[in-house]
Amino acid sequence: MFNITPMVRNLLIINVVVFLLQLSGVVSVENFALHYFGSDLFRPIQLFTHMFMHGGWSHLFSNMFSLFIFGPLLERFWGPQRLLAFYLITGLGASLLYSGVRAYELNGLQAKTETYMLNPEPMAFYNYMEEHYSGRYNTEFAVEFRRNPDNPTYIEESKDAVRYVFNQVYNSPMLGASGAVFGILMAFGMLFPNLELFLIFLPIPIKAKYFVLLYGGYELYAGFNRVPGDNVAHFAHLGGMLFAYILVKMWQRNDYSNY
């Protein structure tokens, strides 16, 4: 605890302070979390500000605990300025990959929405809501609509519900330091691959390189096999890891050439 390095300490403080400002209403998710590029709520500054915001105490704790565990050794290896640059670049890279994947997903969602508006029927309504708003819509209405598929009032209400869900998904923001933290995790595994870790949920030693490989594999699987209700930005995590890999390799090549 007393060996925490200066830049890691500063990043921890900034993240905690920003979260407290969120809770007090001084910093708003609407203005500073990352929205989709096509949304009216998007601002370029969000590409950086989102990585200092969090969705709750558990979200904040998990990210800051990982930064606290893995960050100091990297800072001692690189120095504070390079660690900060790494943190910001991988966080930015995470947001860019996430935004690219999100653009693809939202284009598909828009096509499904337009198709439904042309052919509103109960089964299509049920499938749309289950896939994109599972557990948060009026299932009793879906049952009544199925019993009365030609009811014009139900048809219009279903269209309104689909429009609402589309707008909610389209304007839902991404926030958190996870992209940068996963970047730090990747760098840790690359630079100290044989360092053994003891995990709370796995009471046996595991080398850092295997831990990173398993964690990255899980994120890749979860990203391509998302279940309804999963609001974790898996591709942001993968983006942080990808940009970390590229950055570490670039720095290693440049540092080697300088000798």
PDB file of C-alpha atoms in Angstrom, residues 130-131 134 221-232 234:
ATOM      1  CA  GLU A 130     -36.164  -9.703 -26.064  1.00  0.00           C
ATOM      2  CA  GLU A 131     -32.982  -9.082 -28.005  1.00  0.00           C
ATOM      3  CA  SER A 134     -34.912  -8.003 -22.306  1.00  0.00           C
ATOM      4  CA  TYR A 221     -15.918 -14.921 -26.621  1.00  0.00           C
ATOM      5  CA  ALA A 222     -18.243 -12.673 -24.628  1.00  0.00           C
ATOM      6  CA  GLY A 223     -18.005  -9.929 -27.239  1.00  0.00           C
ATOM      7  CA  PHE A 224     -19.137 -12.191 -30.065  1.00  0.00           C
ATOM      8  CA  ASN A 225     -21.681 -14.100 -27.968  1.00  0.00           C
ATOM      9  CA  ARG A 226     -23.413 -11.350 -26.035  1.00  0.00           C
ATOM     10  CA  VAL A 227     -26.452 -12.404 -24.080  1.00  0.00           C
ATOM     11  CA  PRO A 228     -29.486 -10.110 -23.654  1.00  0.00           C
ATOM     12  CA  GLY A 229     -28.946  -7.688 -20.794  1.00  0.00           C
ATOM     13  CA  ASP A 230     -25.135  -7.807 -20.982  1.00  0.00           C
ATOM     14  CA  ASN A 231     -24.090  -4.152 -20.778  1.00  0.00           C
ATOM     15  CA  VAL A 232     -20.341  -4.783 -20.538  1.00  0.00           C
ATOM     16  CA  HIS A 234     -16.257  -6.240 -24.164  1.00  0.00           C
TER      17      HIS A 234
END
